[in-house]
Amino acid sequence: MGDTNRSVLIIDDDPEFRDSVARLLRTVGLNTRQFSSVSDFLKADLPEGPGCLVLDVRMPGRSGLELQRDLAASNRQVPIIFITAHADVPMTVQAMKGGAIEFLTKPFRDQDLLDAVEAGLARDRARRESESALTALRQRFDTLSPREREIMLHVVAGRLNKQIANDIGIAESTVKVHRTHLMRKMKARSLPELSRMADTLNVRLQ
């Protein structure tokens, strides 16, 4: 479980509980940061690497469920493990519908929390890797010339070189040159791979 780049952020108004959770997580090599309230958390600079929240549902000031809604509204996708001493069904349903990893009622087993944290960190790592790959793909697409982009859209639409040449009024040999260049720039090894890239980028011939 140890990974120096991963962090668990603990938000709870009970300092003894925060300390106990932090001690448990440190035993498996995880970095932790503690906050006594939602407002303290919102004022802080968050770690760069994969992370998740261990979040109390009921606290003075803004509640854990309100923070979950605020994060969703601002498109900040941080996996959340809710902790509460007094759970009820509507509260649990609301939290899980909002995308929470787990909803644990005190007292809970240490292993249940560790399992939930591991699931949260894995989800956040996968999201970050996906976003990074999409950013790199967009950057490659941005290196294409307008003509190369145009030909790429025709290619992934299933048009043959001869058809593309006729459609846009250039020589078939010129289409082949542009096609070779765009495949290299996009780092696509095959037409199916290029088509998957176009799907990911959501670009299609109009």
C-alpha angles and dihedrals in degrees: 000000000000114000120154091212098057124090137187117206114208117203114184134127092224108087094195091054092047091051093049092051091046091051091050093050093047089057088067094045100260126144115233138193124193130215127181095205145013091252091056090051093049091053094052130092107242124226118264099230132070113306147161139199128245097200133184112224098215121043136143109275116008116014128230091251091053090052090051090054092046093051091048092048091053091044093242102150105203116156111239132207109193121213125192141162092207114040125176129185099251091049092050092047091050092050095048093045086054089059102262116167094219142348111217125187119213124279096043133163115266090230092055090057093045091050091049092048091050090051091049094049091047090052092049092047091051091049092050092048091049092049091047092051091049091050091051091048092051090050091054091048089051090059091063118101117239089257092050091051090049092051092045090057091050091047095052089046086064098253118152121233091253091051093047091050090052093045096054100028104245134116119279089234089057090052089053092052093049090045092053091049095048093048089053094046092048091045089230114158096191143013093256089053091050089049091052089051091051089050091050091049090044092229120144139158108272 
